[in-house]
mmCIF file of C-alpha atoms and ligand atoms in Angstrom:
data_model
loop_
_atom_site.group_PDB
_atom_site.id
_atom_site.type_symbol
_atom_site.label_atom_id
_atom_site.label_comp_id
_atom_site.label_asym_id
_atom_site.label_seq_id
_atom_site.Cartn_x
_atom_site.Cartn_y
_atom_site.Cartn_z
ATOM 1 C CA MET A 1 61.956 1.788 -60.739
ATOM 2 C CA ASN A 2 59.065 -0.642 -61.352
ATOM 3 C CA TYR A 3 56.325 1.302 -59.520
ATOM 4 C CA GLN A 4 53.792 -1.550 -59.890
ATOM 5 C CA GLU A 5 56.015 -4.061 -58.140
ATOM 6 C CA GLU A 6 57.057 -1.608 -55.432
ATOM 7 C CA ILE A 7 53.506 -0.534 -54.747
ATOM 8 C CA LEU A 8 52.342 -4.120 -54.431
ATOM 9 C CA LYS A 9 55.197 -4.825 -51.941
ATOM 10 C CA LEU A 10 54.427 -1.840 -49.814
ATOM 11 C CA LYS A 11 50.730 -2.565 -49.834
ATOM 12 C CA LYS A 12 51.370 -6.047 -48.374
ATOM 13 C CA GLN A 13 53.892 -4.850 -45.848
ATOM 14 C CA LYS A 14 51.647 -2.117 -44.542
ATOM 15 C CA ASN A 15 48.273 -3.948 -44.778
ATOM 16 C CA ALA A 16 46.996 -1.206 -47.045
ATOM 17 C CA VAL A 17 44.055 -1.299 -49.518
ATOM 18 C CA ILE A 18 43.970 0.701 -52.770
ATOM 19 C CA LEU A 19 40.569 2.003 -53.801
ATOM 20 C CA ALA A 20 40.301 3.615 -57.204
ATOM 21 C CA HIS A 21 37.553 5.402 -59.089
ATOM 22 C CA PHE A 22 36.746 4.521 -62.731
ATOM 23 C CA TYR A 23 38.073 7.962 -63.740
ATOM 24 C CA GLN A 24 41.661 7.191 -62.651
ATOM 25 C CA VAL A 25 44.325 6.659 -65.219
ATOM 26 C CA PRO A 26 44.494 3.046 -66.499
ATOM 27 C CA GLU A 27 47.696 2.062 -64.735
ATOM 28 C CA ILE A 28 46.213 3.046 -61.355
ATOM 29 C CA GLN A 29 42.875 1.168 -62.108
ATOM 30 C CA ASP A 30 44.927 -1.950 -62.987
ATOM 31 C CA ILE A 31 46.865 -1.985 -59.699
ATOM 32 C CA ALA A 32 43.921 -1.171 -57.377
ATOM 33 C CA ASP A 33 42.261 -3.702 -55.150
ATOM 34 C CA PHE A 34 38.828 -2.294 -56.017
ATOM 35 C CA VAL A 35 37.874 -0.066 -58.936
ATOM 36 C CA GLU A 36 34.279 1.203 -58.536
ATOM 37 C CA ASP A 37 31.938 4.190 -58.683
ATOM 38 C CA SER A 38 31.439 6.553 -55.737
ATOM 39 C CA LEU A 39 28.829 4.297 -54.142
ATOM 40 C CA GLY A 40 30.901 1.099 -54.465
ATOM 41 C CA LEU A 41 33.918 2.885 -53.093
ATOM 42 C CA SER A 42 32.081 4.206 -50.080
ATOM 43 C CA GLN A 43 30.724 0.673 -49.424
ATOM 44 C CA LYS A 44 34.210 -0.777 -49.673
ATOM 45 C CA ALA A 45 35.613 1.992 -47.407
ATOM 46 C CA ALA A 46 32.916 1.177 -44.842
ATOM 47 C CA ASN A 47 33.853 -2.500 -44.728
ATOM 48 C CA THR A 48 37.626 -2.575 -45.006
ATOM 49 C CA ASN A 49 39.905 -4.226 -42.421
ATOM 50 C CA ALA A 50 43.047 -2.610 -43.887
ATOM 51 C CA ASN A 51 45.218 -0.383 -41.597
ATOM 52 C CA ILE A 52 45.721 2.129 -44.428
ATOM 53 C CA ILE A 53 43.312 3.138 -47.192
ATOM 54 C CA VAL A 54 44.939 4.743 -50.190
ATOM 55 C CA PHE A 55 42.191 6.481 -52.060
ATOM 56 C CA CYS A 56 42.923 7.018 -55.767
ATOM 57 C CA GLY A 57 40.163 9.442 -56.543
ATOM 58 C CA VAL A 58 39.429 13.012 -55.466
ATOM 59 C CA LYS A 59 39.366 14.655 -52.022
ATOM 60 C CA PHE A 60 35.686 14.420 -51.246
ATOM 61 C CA MET A 61 35.931 10.620 -51.892
ATOM 62 C CA ALA A 62 38.999 10.221 -49.562
ATOM 63 C CA GLU A 63 37.266 12.341 -46.927
ATOM 64 C CA THR A 64 34.298 9.981 -47.084
ATOM 65 C CA ALA A 65 36.532 7.072 -46.478
ATOM 66 C CA LYS A 66 38.073 8.874 -43.446
ATOM 67 C CA ILE A 67 34.607 9.798 -42.088
ATOM 68 C CA LEU A 68 33.545 6.115 -42.279
ATOM 69 C CA ASN A 69 36.912 4.978 -40.806
ATOM 70 C CA PRO A 70 38.141 7.659 -38.425
ATOM 71 C CA ASP A 71 40.655 5.300 -36.749
ATOM 72 C CA ARG A 72 42.438 4.333 -39.993
ATOM 73 C CA LYS A 73 44.969 6.263 -41.989
ATOM 74 C CA VAL A 74 43.514 7.541 -45.238
ATOM 75 C CA LEU A 75 45.887 8.743 -47.933
ATOM 76 C CA LEU A 76 45.279 10.614 -51.152
ATOM 77 C CA PRO A 77 48.196 10.565 -53.639
ATOM 78 C CA ASP A 78 47.738 14.262 -54.591
ATOM 79 C CA MET A 79 45.999 16.584 -52.107
ATOM 80 C CA ASN A 80 45.194 18.989 -54.947
ATOM 81 C CA ALA A 81 42.775 16.467 -56.408
ATOM 82 C CA GLY A 82 39.633 18.498 -55.703
ATOM 83 C CA CYS A 83 36.355 18.695 -57.563
ATOM 84 C CA SER A 84 34.626 21.712 -59.335
ATOM 85 C CA LEU A 85 31.300 20.478 -58.124
ATOM 86 C CA ALA A 86 32.319 20.217 -54.421
ATOM 87 C CA ASP A 87 34.044 23.625 -54.884
ATOM 88 C CA SER A 88 30.824 25.215 -56.103
ATOM 89 C CA CYS A 89 29.197 24.713 -52.701
ATOM 90 C CA GLU A 90 30.976 26.384 -49.838
ATOM 91 C CA TYR A 91 29.924 25.630 -46.275
ATOM 92 C CA LYS A 92 29.027 29.250 -45.309
ATOM 93 C CA ASP A 93 27.036 29.927 -48.528
ATOM 94 C CA PHE A 94 25.226 26.644 -48.282
ATOM 95 C CA LYS A 95 24.318 27.278 -44.638
ATOM 96 C CA LYS A 96 22.740 30.612 -45.598
ATOM 97 C CA PHE A 97 20.879 28.983 -48.543
ATOM 98 C CA LYS A 98 19.567 26.231 -46.200
ATOM 99 C CA GLU A 99 18.237 28.900 -43.751
ATOM 100 C CA LYS A 100 15.997 30.282 -46.573
ATOM 101 C CA TYR A 101 14.086 26.962 -46.708
ATOM 102 C CA PRO A 102 12.937 26.033 -43.199
ATOM 103 C CA GLY A 103 11.242 22.636 -42.977
ATOM 104 C CA HIS A 104 13.257 21.240 -45.890
ATOM 105 C CA ILE A 105 15.506 18.288 -45.476
ATOM 106 C CA VAL A 106 18.815 18.249 -47.234
ATOM 107 C CA VAL A 107 19.835 15.508 -49.635
ATOM 108 C CA SER A 108 23.518 16.134 -50.707
ATOM 109 C CA TYR A 109 25.269 14.393 -53.536
ATOM 110 C CA ILE A 110 28.457 12.752 -52.207
ATOM 111 C CA ASN A 111 30.485 15.171 -54.430
ATOM 112 C CA CYS A 112 30.546 17.809 -51.645
ATOM 113 C CA THR A 113 32.984 18.678 -48.878
ATOM 114 C CA ALA A 114 32.911 17.058 -45.455
ATOM 115 C CA GLU A 115 31.676 20.393 -44.040
ATOM 116 C CA VAL A 116 28.689 20.474 -46.387
ATOM 117 C CA LYS A 117 27.963 16.860 -45.435
ATOM 118 C CA THR A 118 27.588 18.116 -41.791
ATOM 119 C CA LEU A 119 24.669 20.341 -43.022
ATOM 120 C CA SER A 120 23.002 17.415 -44.834
ATOM 121 C CA ASP A 121 20.379 14.851 -43.672
ATOM 122 C CA ILE A 122 21.108 12.197 -46.269
ATOM 123 C CA ILE A 123 23.917 11.695 -48.812
ATOM 124 C CA CYS A 124 23.354 10.073 -52.195
ATOM 125 C CA THR A 125 25.455 9.120 -55.183
ATOM 126 C CA SER A 126 24.491 8.998 -58.807
ATOM 127 C CA GLY A 127 24.011 5.297 -58.306
ATOM 128 C CA ASN A 128 21.347 5.530 -55.566
ATOM 129 C CA ALA A 129 19.935 9.090 -55.831
ATOM 130 C CA VAL A 130 16.495 7.988 -57.078
ATOM 131 C CA THR A 131 16.234 5.338 -54.349
ATOM 132 C CA ILE A 132 17.295 7.835 -51.665
ATOM 133 C CA VAL A 133 14.812 10.524 -52.791
ATOM 134 C CA ASN A 134 11.992 7.995 -53.197
ATOM 135 C CA SER A 135 12.556 6.815 -49.610
ATOM 136 C CA ILE A 136 11.566 10.275 -48.308
ATOM 137 C CA PRO A 137 7.816 10.923 -47.685
ATOM 138 C CA GLU A 138 6.207 12.638 -50.628
ATOM 139 C CA ASN A 139 4.983 15.710 -48.749
ATOM 140 C CA GLN A 140 8.469 16.326 -47.255
ATOM 141 C CA PRO A 141 10.086 19.282 -49.094
ATOM 142 C CA ILE A 142 13.778 18.681 -50.031
ATOM 143 C CA ILE A 143 16.833 20.792 -50.868
ATOM 144 C CA PHE A 144 19.212 18.939 -53.199
ATOM 145 C CA ALA A 145 22.883 20.036 -53.519
ATOM 146 C CA PRO A 146 25.268 20.654 -55.135
ATOM 147 C CA ASP A 147 24.687 19.336 -58.740
ATOM 148 C CA LYS A 148 21.698 21.063 -60.461
ATOM 149 C CA ASN A 149 21.820 18.724 -63.500
ATOM 150 C CA LEU A 150 21.596 15.590 -61.352
ATOM 151 C CA GLY A 151 18.985 17.287 -59.188
ATOM 152 C CA SER A 152 16.712 18.223 -62.087
ATOM 153 C CA TYR A 153 17.076 14.661 -63.556
ATOM 154 C CA ILE A 154 15.918 13.205 -60.182
ATOM 155 C CA ASN A 155 13.012 15.722 -60.010
ATOM 156 C CA LYS A 156 11.957 14.476 -63.464
ATOM 157 C CA ILE A 157 12.217 10.740 -62.550
ATOM 158 C CA THR A 158 10.568 11.013 -59.183
ATOM 159 C CA GLY A 159 8.045 13.791 -59.908
ATOM 160 C CA ARG A 160 9.453 15.857 -56.952
ATOM 161 C CA ASN A 161 10.126 19.543 -56.957
ATOM 162 C CA MET A 162 13.346 19.651 -54.950
ATOM 163 C CA VAL A 163 15.003 23.068 -54.421
ATOM 164 C CA LEU A 164 18.291 22.890 -56.315
ATOM 165 C CA TRP A 165 21.681 24.361 -55.451
ATOM 166 C CA ASP A 166 23.245 25.924 -58.601
ATOM 167 C CA GLY A 167 26.365 23.768 -59.000
ATOM 168 C CA THR A 168 27.817 21.755 -61.853
ATOM 169 C CA CYS A 169 30.679 19.453 -62.727
ATOM 170 C CA LYS A 170 32.814 21.205 -65.274
ATOM 171 C CA VAL A 171 33.657 17.939 -67.086
ATOM 172 C CA HIS A 172 30.017 16.974 -67.690
ATOM 173 C CA ASP A 173 28.453 20.470 -68.008
ATOM 174 C CA ILE A 174 30.816 21.423 -70.780
ATOM 175 C CA LEU A 175 29.231 18.962 -73.138
ATOM 176 C CA LYS A 176 26.688 20.575 -75.402
ATOM 177 C CA GLU A 177 23.637 19.252 -77.258
ATOM 178 C CA GLU A 178 24.859 20.354 -80.708
ATOM 179 C CA GLU A 179 28.086 18.254 -80.447
ATOM 180 C CA ILE A 180 26.213 15.259 -79.218
ATOM 181 C CA ILE A 181 23.808 15.502 -82.106
ATOM 182 C CA ARG A 182 26.800 15.766 -84.499
ATOM 183 C CA LEU A 183 28.298 12.613 -82.953
ATOM 184 C CA LYS A 184 24.987 10.818 -83.208
ATOM 185 C CA LEU A 185 24.602 11.706 -86.899
ATOM 186 C CA ALA A 186 28.115 10.643 -87.636
ATOM 187 C CA ASN A 187 27.573 7.306 -85.749
ATOM 188 C CA LYS A 188 24.009 6.271 -86.415
ATOM 189 C CA ASP A 189 24.686 2.794 -85.263
ATOM 190 C CA ALA A 190 25.825 3.898 -81.783
ATOM 191 C CA LYS A 191 23.812 4.251 -78.569
ATOM 192 C CA LEU A 192 24.337 7.267 -76.395
ATOM 193 C CA ILE A 193 24.994 6.529 -72.766
ATOM 194 C CA ALA A 194 25.261 9.502 -70.383
ATOM 195 C CA HIS A 195 26.039 10.312 -66.719
ATOM 196 C CA PRO A 196 23.260 12.252 -65.006
ATOM 197 C CA GLU A 197 25.672 15.131 -64.308
ATOM 198 C CA CYS A 198 25.177 16.096 -67.977
ATOM 199 C CA GLN A 199 22.749 18.800 -69.013
ATOM 200 C CA ALA A 200 19.047 17.876 -69.491
ATOM 201 C CA ALA A 201 19.173 18.418 -73.239
ATOM 202 C CA ILE A 202 21.825 15.668 -73.547
ATOM 203 C CA LEU A 203 19.992 13.340 -71.115
ATOM 204 C CA GLU A 204 16.877 13.741 -73.344
ATOM 205 C CA LEU A 205 18.907 12.236 -76.249
ATOM 206 C CA ALA A 206 20.364 9.364 -74.260
ATOM 207 C CA ASP A 207 19.554 5.689 -74.729
ATOM 208 C CA PHE A 208 20.775 5.037 -71.202
ATOM 209 C CA ILE A 209 21.440 7.265 -68.157
ATOM 210 C CA GLY A 210 23.319 6.079 -65.099
ATOM 211 C CA SER A 211 26.324 6.190 -62.765
ATOM 212 C CA THR A 212 29.617 4.929 -64.064
ATOM 213 C CA ALA A 213 28.991 1.465 -62.557
ATOM 214 C CA ALA A 214 25.503 1.401 -64.065
ATOM 215 C CA MET A 215 26.899 2.305 -67.531
ATOM 216 C CA LEU A 216 29.369 -0.603 -67.289
ATOM 217 C CA LYS A 217 26.571 -3.018 -66.453
ATOM 218 C CA PHE A 218 24.575 -1.645 -69.339
ATOM 219 C CA ILE A 219 27.274 -2.094 -72.011
ATOM 220 C CA GLU A 220 27.996 -5.572 -70.799
ATOM 221 C CA LYS A 221 24.384 -6.813 -71.302
ATOM 222 C CA ASP A 222 23.219 -4.591 -74.137
ATOM 223 C CA ASP A 223 23.371 -5.959 -77.662
ATOM 224 C CA SER A 224 24.706 -2.793 -79.484
ATOM 225 C CA LYS A 225 28.276 -2.851 -80.687
ATOM 226 C CA LYS A 226 29.013 0.895 -80.480
ATOM 227 C CA TYR A 227 28.459 3.624 -77.899
ATOM 228 C CA ILE A 228 28.907 7.372 -77.543
ATOM 229 C CA VAL A 229 29.923 7.808 -73.956
ATOM 230 C CA ALA A 230 29.000 11.118 -72.195
ATOM 231 C CA THR A 231 31.157 11.109 -69.058
ATOM 232 C CA GLU A 232 34.838 11.300 -67.990
ATOM 233 C CA SER A 233 37.371 9.531 -70.261
ATOM 234 C CA GLY A 234 38.799 7.151 -67.596
ATOM 235 C CA ILE A 235 35.703 4.975 -67.808
ATOM 236 C CA ILE A 236 36.688 3.868 -71.387
ATOM 237 C CA HIS A 237 39.499 1.681 -69.908
ATOM 238 C CA GLN A 238 36.976 -0.402 -67.909
ATOM 239 C CA MET A 239 34.538 -0.426 -70.819
ATOM 240 C CA LYS A 240 37.115 -1.974 -73.065
ATOM 241 C CA LYS A 241 37.925 -4.575 -70.403
ATOM 242 C CA THR A 242 34.231 -5.278 -69.779
ATOM 243 C CA ALA A 243 33.195 -5.544 -73.455
ATOM 244 C CA PRO A 244 36.330 -6.131 -75.506
ATOM 245 C CA GLY A 245 34.732 -6.412 -78.864
ATOM 246 C CA LYS A 246 32.745 -3.136 -78.690
ATOM 247 C CA GLU A 247 33.582 0.374 -79.795
ATOM 248 C CA PHE A 248 33.409 3.368 -77.465
ATOM 249 C CA ILE A 249 33.420 7.036 -78.577
ATOM 250 C CA ILE A 250 34.041 9.576 -75.778
ATOM 251 C CA ALA A 251 31.849 12.675 -76.182
ATOM 252 C CA THR A 252 33.869 15.892 -76.166
ATOM 253 C CA ILE A 253 33.033 19.456 -77.243
ATOM 254 C CA ASP A 254 34.907 19.155 -80.479
ATOM 255 C CA LYS A 255 37.043 16.498 -82.256
ATOM 256 C CA THR A 256 40.416 17.601 -80.911
ATOM 257 C CA CYS A 257 39.920 18.549 -77.256
ATOM 258 C CA ASN A 258 40.433 16.393 -74.213
ATOM 259 C CA CYS A 259 37.878 18.351 -72.131
ATOM 260 C CA ASN A 260 36.530 15.063 -70.834
ATOM 261 C CA ASP A 261 39.530 14.383 -68.697
ATOM 262 C CA CYS A 262 38.823 15.429 -65.109
ATOM 263 C CA GLU A 263 41.882 17.468 -64.361
ATOM 264 C CA PHE A 264 41.552 16.559 -60.638
ATOM 265 C CA MET A 265 41.140 12.829 -61.129
ATOM 266 C CA LYS A 266 44.141 12.799 -63.455
ATOM 267 C CA LEU A 267 46.501 14.438 -60.845
ATOM 268 C CA ASN A 268 47.064 10.973 -59.297
ATOM 269 C CA THR A 269 49.889 9.059 -60.904
ATOM 270 C CA LEU A 270 51.602 5.698 -60.176
ATOM 271 C CA GLU A 271 54.660 7.599 -58.901
ATOM 272 C CA LYS A 272 52.559 9.708 -56.530
ATOM 273 C CA LEU A 273 50.767 6.560 -55.394
ATOM 274 C CA TYR A 274 54.115 4.833 -54.659
ATOM 275 C CA ASN A 275 55.401 7.889 -52.738
ATOM 276 C CA CYS A 276 52.239 8.295 -50.713
ATOM 277 C CA LEU A 277 52.265 4.662 -49.669
ATOM 278 C CA LYS A 278 55.984 4.842 -48.856
ATOM 279 C CA ASP A 279 55.807 8.099 -46.855
ATOM 280 C CA GLU A 280 52.221 7.646 -45.560
ATOM 281 C CA LYS A 281 51.300 11.124 -46.726
ATOM 282 C CA PRO A 282 49.496 13.240 -47.804
ATOM 283 C CA GLU A 283 46.978 12.081 -45.201
ATOM 284 C CA ILE A 284 43.347 13.122 -44.860
ATOM 285 C CA LEU A 285 42.832 14.722 -41.495
ATOM 286 C CA LEU A 286 39.360 15.942 -40.313
ATOM 287 C CA ASP A 287 38.347 17.201 -36.892
ATOM 288 C CA LYS A 288 36.322 14.977 -34.600
ATOM 289 C CA LYS A 289 33.149 17.082 -34.723
ATOM 290 C CA THR A 290 33.146 17.174 -38.532
ATOM 291 C CA ILE A 291 33.558 13.427 -38.640
ATOM 292 C CA ILE A 292 30.730 12.789 -36.154
ATOM 293 C CA GLU A 293 28.283 15.125 -37.981
ATOM 294 C CA ALA A 294 29.179 14.031 -41.499
ATOM 295 C CA LYS A 295 28.987 10.380 -40.635
ATOM 296 C CA LYS A 296 25.255 10.526 -39.835
ATOM 297 C CA PRO A 297 23.967 11.327 -43.395
ATOM 298 C CA LEU A 298 26.502 8.897 -44.929
ATOM 299 C CA LEU A 299 25.376 6.037 -42.697
ATOM 300 C CA LYS A 300 21.731 6.891 -43.576
ATOM 301 C CA MET A 301 22.633 6.638 -47.296
ATOM 302 C CA LEU A 302 24.306 3.182 -46.727
ATOM 303 C CA GLU A 303 21.371 1.916 -44.633
ATOM 304 C CA ILE A 304 18.707 3.019 -47.211
ATOM 305 C CA THR A 305 20.754 1.546 -50.061
ATOM 306 C CA ALA A 306 21.167 -1.789 -48.244
ATOM 307 C CA SER A 307 17.502 -2.105 -47.316
ATOM 308 C CA ALA A 308 16.425 -1.194 -50.872
ATOM 309 C CA LYS A 309 18.518 -4.117 -52.158
ATOM 310 C CA LYS A 310 16.665 -6.693 -49.903
HETATM 311 P P1 13P B 1 29.858 8.071 -59.980
HETATM 312 O O1 13P B 1 28.738 8.288 -59.013
HETATM 313 O O2 13P B 1 29.387 7.450 -61.260
HETATM 314 O O3 13P B 1 30.987 7.441 -59.369
HETATM 315 O O4 13P B 1 30.334 9.522 -60.454
HETATM 316 C C1 13P B 1 31.176 10.306 -59.703
HETATM 317 C C2 13P B 1 31.663 11.543 -60.265
HETATM 318 O O5 13P B 1 32.520 12.217 -59.825
HETATM 319 C C3 13P B 1 31.035 11.936 -61.535
HETATM 320 O O6 13P B 1 31.660 13.093 -62.000
HETATM 321 FE FE1 SF4 B 2 34.176 16.476 -59.683
HETATM 322 FE FE2 SF4 B 2 33.404 16.397 -62.157
HETATM 323 FE FE3 SF4 B 2 35.776 15.546 -61.592
HETATM 324 FE FE4 SF4 B 2 33.635 14.131 -60.865
HETATM 325 S S1 SF4 B 2 34.352 14.535 -62.891
HETATM 326 S S2 SF4 B 2 35.436 14.625 -59.612
HETATM 327 S S3 SF4 B 2 32.197 15.733 -60.408
HETATM 328 S S4 SF4 B 2 35.035 17.660 -61.343
#
């Protein structure tokens, strides 16, 4: 079966839109209507007229699309596509943590469950985290969850002292300074570009730090010909499309491993995408109360981001 053709037919018949993250396998990126970072995908999800949203990414991303579009059907090709970062912050534990810091407002990275979003005041992504935190009055104490690497990077950039939840993304946190130094020494003509979910020691060595979308913009405009890329491997497909003449070396913990594949992102395949569009399942279902409470901090994020652009 030609999955590409069949998916396109079903998509038209059902008035569906396919949203894909940069970490998806190349064949899914190439068939999607939009391929973006978490911020871009949440903005697309907020503005779509499609009856069905097929989210090729992980569960917290598809949940976000559902929260922003409760009346539409939101599908995720593989319901096991979770996230180690979201899993590191369970609702009941985070509720107790929050109680220890009265008077703090909660900024949560979008990589958290819908339930944790209900405990949050504002959501952010790696693309707008600095803008979001800078929009909060300086004397207002903040809890930041769940990524401690992103949180400490924002503390450094903004001069804040946010209380950090102790969570990490296993794909980014596995990268170690020694291996990055080895790669830099072996490729002296390459620039290091890193996602802010990497450890501080790696960010210290980076020539550019940013979300996946920001990295793509950087390599498009920058005059270097070679880059060491410290994030998930799926981004390389878009990098090659964006800057065809350039060389990209994905950072890993040693020369042979594929530790920079996000096992959750890579659960989605063309076959699962076809089946999910055909059968209209697995579907993201959330209770009404969760949707209402989780929508507030997400809308705040979208409002702050839109007004910062003006
Ligand atoms: P972006 O904000 O760049 O989309 O990153 C999302 C993510 O899951 C990083 O691991
Ligand atoms: Fe979660 Fe990390 Fe995978 Fe992103 S790369 S979805 S943060 S486990």
